[in-house]
Coordinates of C-alpha atoms in Angstrom, one line a residue:
Chain A
M195 CA -77.1 -275.1 43.1
H196 CA -77.2 -272.4 45.6
L197 CA -77.2 -269.9 42.8
W198 CA -80.4 -271.3 41.4
G199 CA -81.9 -271.6 44.8
Q200 CA -81.2 -267.9 45.3
I201 CA -82.6 -266.9 42.0
I202 CA -85.9 -268.8 42.7
V203 CA -86.1 -267.3 46.2
N204 CA -85.5 -263.8 44.7
G205 CA -88.3 -264.4 42.2
I206 CA -90.8 -265.6 44.7
L207 CA -90.0 -262.6 47.0
Q208 CA -90.3 -260.1 44.1
G209 CA -93.7 -261.7 43.5
G210 CA -94.7 -260.5 46.9
V211 CA -94.3 -256.8 45.9
L212 CA -96.0 -257.4 42.5
G213 CA -98.8 -259.3 44.2
I214 CA -99.8 -256.6 46.7
S215 CA -99.9 -254.1 43.8
A216 CA -102.1 -256.4 41.8
L217 CA -104.4 -257.1 44.7
A218 CA -105.6 -253.5 44.4
F219 CA -105.6 -253.3 40.7
S220 CA -107.6 -256.6 40.4
L221 CA -110.2 -255.6 42.9
Q222 CA -111.0 -252.3 41.1
W223 CA -111.0 -254.0 37.8
G224 CA -113.1 -257.0 38.9
V225 CA -115.8 -255.0 40.7
M226 CA -116.1 -251.9 38.6
D227 CA -114.7 -252.8 35.2
L228 CA -112.3 -250.0 36.0
I229 CA -108.7 -250.2 34.7
N230 CA -106.9 -247.6 36.8
L231 CA -104.0 -246.3 34.8
A232 CA -103.0 -244.0 37.7
H233 CA -102.4 -247.1 39.9
G234 CA -98.6 -247.0 39.6
S235 CA -98.5 -243.3 40.3
F236 CA -100.6 -243.8 43.4
Q237 CA -98.0 -246.4 44.6
I238 CA -95.1 -244.1 43.9
L239 CA -96.8 -241.3 45.7
A240 CA -97.2 -243.6 48.7
A241 CA -93.5 -244.4 48.5
Y242 CA -92.6 -240.7 48.5
L243 CA -95.0 -240.1 51.4
A244 CA -93.3 -242.9 53.4
L245 CA -89.9 -241.4 52.5
T246 CA -90.9 -237.9 53.6
L247 CA -92.3 -239.1 56.9
L248 CA -89.1 -241.0 57.5
N249 CA -86.7 -238.2 56.6
S250 CA -88.6 -235.2 58.1
L251 CA -90.3 -236.8 61.2
G252 CA -88.2 -239.9 61.6
I253 CA -91.3 -242.2 61.4
D254 CA -90.4 -245.7 60.4
P255 CA -92.3 -246.8 57.2
F256 CA -93.8 -249.8 59.0
L257 CA -95.2 -247.4 61.6
S258 CA -96.5 -245.0 58.9
L259 CA -98.0 -247.9 56.9
P260 CA -101.4 -247.9 58.6
L261 CA -101.6 -244.1 58.4
I262 CA -100.7 -244.2 54.7
F263 CA -103.3 -246.9 54.1
L264 CA -106.0 -244.9 55.8
L265 CA -105.0 -241.7 54.0
F266 CA -105.1 -243.3 50.6
F267 CA -108.3 -245.1 51.5
A268 CA -110.0 -241.8 52.2
A269 CA -108.6 -240.1 49.2
G270 CA -109.6 -243.0 46.9
Y271 CA -113.0 -243.1 48.4
L272 CA -113.7 -239.4 47.8
L273 CA -112.0 -239.5 44.3
Q274 CA -114.4 -242.2 43.3
L275 CA -117.5 -240.7 44.9
W276 CA -116.9 -237.2 43.5
I277 CA -115.1 -237.7 40.2
I278 CA -114.8 -241.3 38.8
N279 CA -118.5 -242.2 39.6
R280 CA -119.5 -239.5 37.1
V281 CA -118.1 -241.3 34.2
I282 CA -118.0 -244.9 35.3
S283 CA -121.3 -245.9 33.7
A284 CA -120.1 -244.4 30.4
N285 CA -117.9 -246.6 28.1
L286 CA -114.6 -248.0 29.2
F287 CA -112.7 -245.4 27.2
M288 CA -113.9 -242.6 29.4
T289 CA -112.5 -244.1 32.6
L290 CA -109.3 -245.0 30.8
L291 CA -109.0 -241.3 29.7
L292 CA -109.8 -240.1 33.2
T293 CA -107.3 -242.3 35.0
F294 CA -104.7 -241.6 32.3
G295 CA -105.2 -237.9 33.0
M296 CA -104.9 -238.5 36.8
D297 CA -101.7 -240.4 36.2
F298 CA -100.3 -237.5 34.2
V299 CA -101.2 -235.0 36.8
L300 CA -99.8 -237.1 39.7
A301 CA -96.5 -237.9 37.9
N302 CA -95.9 -234.3 37.1
L303 CA -96.9 -233.2 40.6
M304 CA -94.4 -235.6 42.0
I305 CA -91.7 -234.2 39.8
L306 CA -92.5 -230.7 41.1
L307 CA -92.5 -231.8 44.7
F308 CA -89.7 -234.4 44.8
S309 CA -87.7 -233.7 41.6
A310 CA -87.1 -236.3 39.0
D311 CA -84.1 -237.9 40.8
Y312 CA -84.1 -241.5 41.9
K313 CA -84.7 -242.0 45.6
S314 CA -84.8 -244.9 47.9
I315 CA -86.2 -245.3 51.4
N316 CA -83.1 -245.9 53.5
T317 CA -84.0 -247.6 56.7
G318 CA -81.6 -249.4 59.0
Y319 CA -83.0 -252.7 57.8
A320 CA -83.4 -251.8 54.1
N321 CA -80.5 -254.0 53.1
A322 CA -80.7 -256.5 56.0
S323 CA -81.1 -260.2 55.1
L324 CA -81.6 -263.4 56.8
H325 CA -79.5 -266.4 55.8
L326 CA -81.0 -269.8 55.5
A327 CA -79.1 -272.8 54.1
G328 CA -76.8 -270.5 52.2
I329 CA -79.6 -268.5 50.7
E330 CA -80.0 -264.9 51.3
L331 CA -83.5 -263.6 52.2
P332 CA -83.9 -259.8 52.1
V333 CA -86.0 -258.9 55.2
V334 CA -88.2 -256.3 53.4
R335 CA -89.1 -258.6 50.5
L336 CA -89.8 -261.4 52.9
L337 CA -92.2 -259.1 54.8
A338 CA -93.8 -258.0 51.5
L339 CA -94.6 -261.6 50.7
L340 CA -95.9 -262.1 54.2
F341 CA -98.1 -259.0 53.8
L342 CA -99.4 -260.2 50.5
I343 CA -100.5 -263.5 52.0
V344 CA -102.1 -261.9 55.0
L345 CA -103.8 -259.1 53.0
S346 CA -105.1 -261.7 50.5
V347 CA -106.6 -263.7 53.4
L348 CA -108.1 -260.6 55.0
L349 CA -109.5 -259.4 51.8
W350 CA -111.0 -262.8 51.0
L351 CA -112.6 -263.0 54.5
F352 CA -114.0 -259.5 54.1
L353 CA -115.5 -260.2 50.7
E354 CA -116.8 -263.6 51.6
Y355 CA -118.3 -263.1 55.0
S356 CA -119.0 -259.5 55.8
R357 CA -122.3 -257.8 54.8
T358 CA -120.4 -255.0 52.9
G359 CA -118.1 -257.6 51.3
R360 CA -121.2 -259.5 50.0
A361 CA -122.5 -256.2 48.6
I362 CA -119.3 -255.7 46.8
R363 CA -119.4 -259.2 45.3
A364 CA -123.0 -258.9 44.4
T365 CA -122.3 -255.6 42.6
A366 CA -119.4 -257.2 40.7
M367 CA -121.6 -260.1 39.6
E368 CA -124.9 -258.4 38.6
R369 CA -125.0 -254.7 39.0
E370 CA -128.7 -254.2 38.3
S371 CA -129.8 -257.0 40.7
A372 CA -127.5 -255.5 43.3
R373 CA -129.4 -252.3 43.0
L374 CA -132.7 -254.2 43.4
M375 CA -131.4 -255.6 46.7
G376 CA -131.1 -252.1 47.9
I377 CA -127.4 -251.8 47.5
K378 CA -126.1 -248.3 46.9
I379 CA -123.8 -248.8 43.9
P380 CA -122.0 -245.4 44.1
A381 CA -121.1 -246.1 47.7
V382 CA -119.9 -249.7 46.9
Y383 CA -117.7 -248.2 44.1
A384 CA -116.3 -245.5 46.4
L385 CA -115.5 -248.2 49.0
T386 CA -113.9 -250.5 46.4
F387 CA -111.7 -247.7 45.0
G388 CA -110.8 -246.6 48.5
L389 CA -109.8 -250.1 49.4
G390 CA -107.9 -250.5 46.2
S391 CA -106.1 -247.2 46.8
G392 CA -105.2 -248.2 50.3
L393 CA -103.8 -251.5 49.2
A394 CA -102.0 -249.9 46.3
A395 CA -100.3 -247.5 48.8
V396 CA -99.2 -250.5 50.9
G397 CA -97.7 -252.1 47.8
G398 CA -96.0 -248.8 47.0
V399 CA -94.3 -248.5 50.3
F400 CA -93.0 -252.0 49.9
F401 CA -91.8 -251.1 46.4
G402 CA -90.1 -248.0 47.8
L403 CA -88.4 -250.1 50.5
S404 CA -87.0 -252.6 48.1
N405 CA -86.3 -250.6 45.0
T406 CA -85.1 -247.1 43.9
F407 CA -87.9 -245.0 42.4
S408 CA -88.6 -241.8 40.6
P409 CA -91.9 -240.1 39.6
A410 CA -91.6 -241.9 36.3
A411 CA -91.7 -245.4 37.9
G412 CA -95.5 -245.4 38.1
G413 CA -96.0 -246.5 34.5
P414 CA -94.1 -249.8 34.7
L415 CA -95.8 -250.5 38.0
T416 CA -99.2 -250.2 36.4
V417 CA -98.2 -252.4 33.6
G418 CA -96.9 -255.0 36.1
A419 CA -100.1 -255.0 38.0
F420 CA -102.0 -255.3 34.7
V421 CA -100.0 -258.4 33.7
V422 CA -100.2 -260.0 37.2
T423 CA -104.0 -259.4 37.2
I424 CA -104.5 -261.0 33.8
L425 CA -102.2 -263.9 34.8
G426 CA -104.0 -264.7 38.0
G427 CA -107.5 -264.0 36.7
V428 CA -109.4 -260.7 37.0
G429 CA -111.4 -260.3 40.2
T430 CA -110.3 -263.5 41.8
S431 CA -109.3 -263.5 45.5
W432 CA -106.1 -265.5 45.1
G433 CA -105.2 -264.5 41.5
P434 CA -102.9 -261.6 42.5
L435 CA -101.0 -264.0 44.9
A436 CA -100.7 -266.7 42.2
G437 CA -100.0 -264.2 39.4
G438 CA -97.4 -262.3 41.4
L439 CA -95.5 -265.4 42.3
I440 CA -95.5 -266.8 38.7
L441 CA -94.4 -263.5 37.2
G442 CA -91.8 -262.8 39.8
L443 CA -90.4 -266.3 39.4
L444 CA -90.3 -266.2 35.6
E445 CA -88.7 -262.7 35.5
A446 CA -86.0 -263.8 37.9
V447 CA -85.2 -267.0 36.1
G448 CA -85.6 -265.4 32.7
S449 CA -83.3 -262.5 33.4
V450 CA -80.6 -265.0 34.4
V451 CA -81.1 -267.3 31.4
F452 CA -81.7 -264.7 28.7
G453 CA -80.2 -261.6 30.3
P454 CA -81.9 -258.7 32.2
T455 CA -82.8 -256.8 28.9
Y456 CA -85.2 -259.6 28.1
V457 CA -87.4 -259.1 31.2
N458 CA -90.0 -257.2 29.3
V459 CA -90.1 -259.7 26.5
I460 CA -90.7 -262.4 29.1
T461 CA -93.4 -260.4 30.8
F462 CA -95.4 -259.6 27.7
G463 CA -94.7 -262.9 26.1
L464 CA -96.3 -264.5 29.1
L465 CA -99.2 -262.1 28.9
L466 CA -99.9 -263.0 25.3
L467 CA -99.5 -266.7 26.0
V468 CA -102.1 -266.5 28.9
L469 CA -104.5 -264.4 26.7
I470 CA -104.3 -267.0 24.0
I471 CA -104.4 -270.2 26.0
R472 CA -106.3 -269.3 29.1
P473 CA -107.9 -265.8 28.9
T474 CA -109.6 -266.2 32.3
G475 CA -106.3 -266.4 34.0
V476 CA -104.7 -269.2 36.0
L477 CA -107.4 -269.1 38.7
G478 CA -110.2 -267.5 36.8
R479 CA -113.4 -269.3 36.0
A480 CA -114.8 -269.3 32.5
A481 CA -116.9 -266.3 31.7
R482 CA -120.7 -266.9 32.0
Chain B
M227 CA -151.5 -248.8 46.7
L228 CA -149.6 -248.0 43.5
K229 CA -150.8 -245.3 41.3
I230 CA -149.2 -244.4 38.0
S231 CA -150.4 -241.4 36.0
H232 CA -149.5 -240.0 32.7
L233 CA -146.1 -241.7 32.8
K234 CA -143.6 -241.2 29.9
A235 CA -140.3 -243.0 29.9
G236 CA -137.7 -244.5 27.6
Y237 CA -134.1 -245.0 26.7
G238 CA -131.9 -242.4 25.2
D239 CA -134.0 -240.4 22.7
T240 CA -136.5 -243.2 22.3
A241 CA -139.7 -243.1 24.2
I242 CA -141.1 -246.5 25.1
I243 CA -143.9 -245.6 27.4
W244 CA -146.4 -242.9 26.4
D245 CA -148.9 -241.4 28.8
L246 CA -149.4 -244.5 30.8
S247 CA -151.8 -244.7 33.7
L248 CA -152.7 -247.6 35.9
E249 CA -153.5 -248.5 39.5
V250 CA -152.8 -251.5 41.7
N251 CA -154.9 -251.8 44.9
A252 CA -153.6 -253.5 48.1
G253 CA -154.2 -257.2 48.1
E254 CA -154.7 -257.5 44.3
I255 CA -152.9 -259.6 41.7
V256 CA -152.8 -257.4 38.6
A257 CA -151.6 -258.8 35.3
L258 CA -149.9 -256.7 32.7
I259 CA -149.9 -258.2 29.3
G260 CA -148.7 -257.1 25.9
V261 CA -146.4 -258.2 23.1
N262 CA -142.7 -258.0 23.2
G263 CA -141.5 -254.4 23.0
A264 CA -144.8 -253.0 24.3
G265 CA -142.9 -251.5 27.3
K266 CA -143.8 -253.9 30.1
T267 CA -140.2 -254.3 31.4
T268 CA -139.5 -250.6 30.9
L269 CA -142.5 -249.8 33.1
L270 CA -141.3 -252.1 35.9
R271 CA -137.8 -250.7 35.7
T272 CA -139.2 -247.2 36.0
I273 CA -141.2 -248.1 39.0
M274 CA -138.1 -249.5 40.7
G275 CA -136.1 -246.3 39.9
L276 CA -133.7 -248.2 37.7
L277 CA -134.8 -245.9 34.9
A278 CA -135.7 -242.2 35.4
P279 CA -139.2 -241.3 34.0
W280 CA -139.4 -238.3 31.6
S281 CA -142.7 -237.1 33.0
G282 CA -145.7 -238.2 34.9
S283 CA -145.9 -239.6 38.4
I284 CA -145.7 -242.8 40.3
T285 CA -147.1 -242.8 43.8
Y286 CA -146.9 -245.6 46.4
R287 CA -149.2 -245.4 49.4
G288 CA -149.5 -241.7 48.5
R289 CA -145.8 -241.1 48.3
E290 CA -144.1 -239.9 45.1
L291 CA -141.5 -242.5 43.9
T292 CA -140.1 -240.6 41.0
G293 CA -136.7 -239.2 41.8
L294 CA -136.1 -241.7 44.6
A295 CA -133.0 -244.0 44.4
T296 CA -133.7 -247.7 43.9
D297 CA -132.5 -248.5 47.4
R298 CA -135.0 -246.1 48.9
I299 CA -137.8 -247.7 46.8
V300 CA -136.8 -251.2 47.9
G301 CA -136.7 -249.9 51.5
L302 CA -140.3 -248.7 51.1
G303 CA -141.4 -252.4 50.6
I304 CA -141.4 -252.7 46.8
N305 CA -139.4 -255.5 45.2
M306 CA -138.9 -256.8 41.7
T307 CA -138.0 -260.2 40.4
P308 CA -136.2 -259.3 37.1
Q309 CA -136.7 -261.0 33.8
G310 CA -134.1 -263.6 33.2
R311 CA -133.6 -264.2 37.0
R312 CA -130.4 -262.2 37.2
L313 CA -129.1 -264.3 40.1
F314 CA -125.6 -263.7 41.6
A315 CA -124.3 -266.6 39.7
G316 CA -121.1 -267.1 41.6
M317 CA -122.8 -267.1 45.0
S318 CA -124.6 -270.1 46.7
V319 CA -128.3 -270.4 46.7
E320 CA -128.4 -269.3 50.4
E321 CA -126.2 -266.3 49.8
N322 CA -128.5 -265.2 47.0
L323 CA -131.5 -265.5 49.3
L324 CA -129.7 -263.6 52.0
M325 CA -128.9 -260.8 49.5
G326 CA -132.6 -260.3 49.2
A327 CA -132.7 -259.4 52.9
F328 CA -129.8 -257.0 52.5
L329 CA -131.7 -253.9 53.9
R330 CA -133.4 -255.8 56.7
R331 CA -132.1 -255.4 60.2
D332 CA -134.6 -257.6 62.1
G333 CA -133.9 -260.9 63.8
E334 CA -136.3 -262.9 61.6
I335 CA -134.1 -263.4 58.6
K336 CA -133.1 -266.9 59.5
A337 CA -136.8 -267.8 60.1
D338 CA -137.7 -266.4 56.7
L339 CA -134.9 -268.4 55.1
E340 CA -136.5 -271.6 56.4
R341 CA -139.9 -270.4 55.2
I342 CA -138.5 -270.0 51.7
Y343 CA -137.0 -273.5 51.9
G344 CA -140.4 -274.7 53.0
L345 CA -142.0 -273.1 49.9
F346 CA -139.2 -274.5 47.6
P347 CA -137.8 -277.7 49.1
R348 CA -135.5 -277.9 46.0
L349 CA -133.7 -274.8 47.1
G350 CA -133.3 -276.2 50.6
E351 CA -131.6 -279.3 49.1
R352 CA -129.3 -277.1 47.1
R353 CA -128.7 -274.3 49.5
R354 CA -124.9 -274.7 49.2
Q355 CA -124.9 -275.1 45.5
T356 CA -123.6 -272.3 43.2
A357 CA -126.7 -270.5 41.8
G358 CA -125.2 -270.4 38.3
T359 CA -125.4 -274.2 38.1
L360 CA -129.1 -274.5 38.9
S361 CA -131.7 -275.5 36.3
G362 CA -133.8 -272.7 34.8
G363 CA -136.8 -273.5 37.0
E364 CA -134.7 -273.7 40.1
Q365 CA -133.1 -270.4 39.2
Q366 CA -136.5 -268.8 38.9
M367 CA -137.5 -270.2 42.3
C368 CA -134.3 -268.7 43.7
A369 CA -134.9 -265.3 42.2
L370 CA -138.5 -265.4 43.5
G371 CA -137.3 -266.5 46.9
R372 CA -134.7 -263.7 46.9
S373 CA -137.4 -261.2 46.3
L374 CA -139.6 -262.6 49.1
M375 CA -136.7 -262.4 51.5
S376 CA -137.1 -258.6 51.4
R377 CA -140.7 -259.1 52.7
P378 CA -142.2 -257.0 50.0
A379 CA -145.6 -255.3 50.4
L380 CA -145.7 -254.9 46.6
L381 CA -144.0 -257.5 44.3
L382 CA -143.3 -256.9 40.6
L383 CA -142.8 -260.1 38.7
D384 CA -141.2 -259.8 35.3
E385 CA -141.8 -262.8 32.9
M386 CA -141.4 -265.6 35.4
S387 CA -142.4 -268.2 32.8
L388 CA -139.7 -267.3 30.3
G389 CA -138.0 -270.5 29.0
L390 CA -139.6 -272.7 31.7
A391 CA -141.6 -276.0 31.3
P392 CA -145.4 -275.6 31.6
V393 CA -145.5 -277.6 34.9
V394 CA -143.0 -275.3 36.5
V395 CA -144.8 -272.2 35.3
E396 CA -148.1 -273.4 36.8
M397 CA -146.3 -274.2 40.1
L398 CA -144.7 -270.8 40.2
L399 CA -148.0 -269.0 39.4
D400 CA -149.9 -271.0 41.9
L401 CA -147.3 -269.8 44.4
V402 CA -148.2 -266.2 43.5
L403 CA -151.7 -266.9 44.8
Q404 CA -150.1 -268.1 48.1
I405 CA -147.9 -265.0 48.2
R406 CA -150.9 -262.8 47.9
E407 CA -152.7 -264.8 50.7
Q408 CA -149.7 -263.9 52.9
G409 CA -150.3 -260.2 52.3
T410 CA -148.2 -259.2 49.3
T411 CA -149.7 -257.3 46.4
V412 CA -148.5 -258.5 43.0
L413 CA -148.1 -256.8 39.7
L414 CA -147.5 -259.6 37.2
V415 CA -145.9 -259.2 33.8
E416 CA -146.4 -262.5 32.0
Q417 CA -146.0 -263.8 28.5
D418 CA -148.2 -266.8 29.4
V419 CA -151.3 -264.7 29.2
E420 CA -153.8 -267.4 29.9
E421 CA -152.1 -268.8 32.9
A422 CA -151.6 -265.2 34.3
L423 CA -155.2 -264.1 33.7
L424 CA -156.5 -267.3 35.3
R425 CA -154.9 -266.2 38.6
A426 CA -155.1 -262.4 38.4
D427 CA -158.0 -260.2 39.6
R428 CA -157.6 -257.5 37.0
G429 CA -155.6 -257.1 33.9
Y430 CA -154.2 -254.3 31.7
V431 CA -153.2 -254.6 28.1
L432 CA -150.2 -252.6 27.1
E433 CA -149.9 -251.7 23.4
G434 CA -147.3 -249.4 22.0
G435 CA -146.5 -247.9 25.3
R436 CA -150.1 -247.1 26.3
I437 CA -152.8 -249.0 28.1
S438 CA -155.2 -250.1 25.5
L439 CA -157.6 -252.1 27.6
S440 CA -158.3 -252.5 31.3
A441 CA -160.8 -255.0 32.8
P442 CA -161.3 -257.7 35.3
A443 CA -159.2 -260.7 34.4
G444 CA -162.3 -262.9 33.6
E445 CA -163.5 -260.4 31.1
L446 CA -160.1 -260.2 29.4
L447 CA -160.0 -263.9 29.2
A448 CA -163.3 -263.9 27.4
D449 CA -162.5 -261.0 25.1
R450 CA -162.6 -262.2 21.5
K451 CA -160.0 -259.8 20.1
L452 CA -157.6 -260.5 23.0
Q453 CA -158.0 -264.2 22.4
E454 CA -157.0 -263.8 18.8
A455 CA -154.1 -261.6 19.6
Y456 CA -152.6 -263.3 22.6
L457 CA -154.1 -266.7 23.2
G458 CA -153.9 -268.1 19.7
L459 CA -157.6 -269.3 19.9

């Protein structure tokens, strides 16, 4: 009984890390029709940055988190403004190619800078856990889930009620009408990619705190974000939260029932199932 | 107010508009008529900066518009109600209307919102409803209201009547007269040629990307060839 309780809790908590990652991916996809193949490498880079700040300057990852968010926000903003905006109105293949190239460059740059060895961010609390009714709750993953919920709410409030958030939603719904309202689309895109990059970085730091990672870990993270985004529904505010929890739970339960080697089968089986039965995702509305 | 001279524009390698010149004076309602594919929508999109012209000039109150970004053009007081409404389908009616006032920073946005609800009581009743679930006529009202929320000095209306019942079309076009009374100049692209010319001051006929005829609306209505071509008389 406790074993199953523990497995379910593990799954839900793993969903937190997955969800933050997907929050960024889904925002970029939903607003700009941009599938960012470099997403996972952004996250790993953020994890390395947190690791470096901890090892060389002794700054705790939770203290450097706002700084890393801002840094990635700025870098993402400029990257979109100067580079991605040039090809975004071309067909989807062009942005896929561009972000694939970015991923390649980033992954190899990280190998040069940090070597291909596996690393982990060793803080004093990295392995700390709370115990509740015989169930172990790893602190970092608990915080990741908390962050996912808080970030989802903040993002929703921002998109729903701020002037800029409205402009982002309007652009996502009807690009040409948004232009006719006087919205500067390139600026909205830059902001969206910046926001996505910042959120991806936060997810990356949490990933680094709760897993070992190497420069090659970006690919699986991108795929995970992709699956969670489809599961929850592209461009929905609560989709990443729902999708992250569902996938985390299924992976945890599945790897116990069928064995850890079957995790990918479960992930992609679920993806196929959703695409066949409910292509708009769990929380997505039917396409217009 | 708006002066277009020798404009050429199109998509890709295909020119849609050839050497087009026209003028809209302040306070006028000018109707632009022509068959499908004549270049009416292309012209409006070019004025709004959604499409870059190949050559020629568009001036508004003496100022060159070509090369300006759409948000600048909107900021100068020109607005367009696009064909097919193009509402923000997932937003409420009120959010759509507020989007129209996106560039405004004055304190009268709330008052204007009430003014729109006065013009279209149906929108007021449905202000919290998602725009995508409105009927066609209501959607057109919402799109027109959204444009008016920008307080345009010049309003470009693209095919308001498309797919709407005749009663609704008449109601909307009568509203155009009211909009003009309140100081907005209107360039009207309309498939319902007769209803449009009945309310316009002047009209241009667009054929194959060029202006083939330009006359006061009354004369166009009486024109035999035009009657045969567009009015089915």
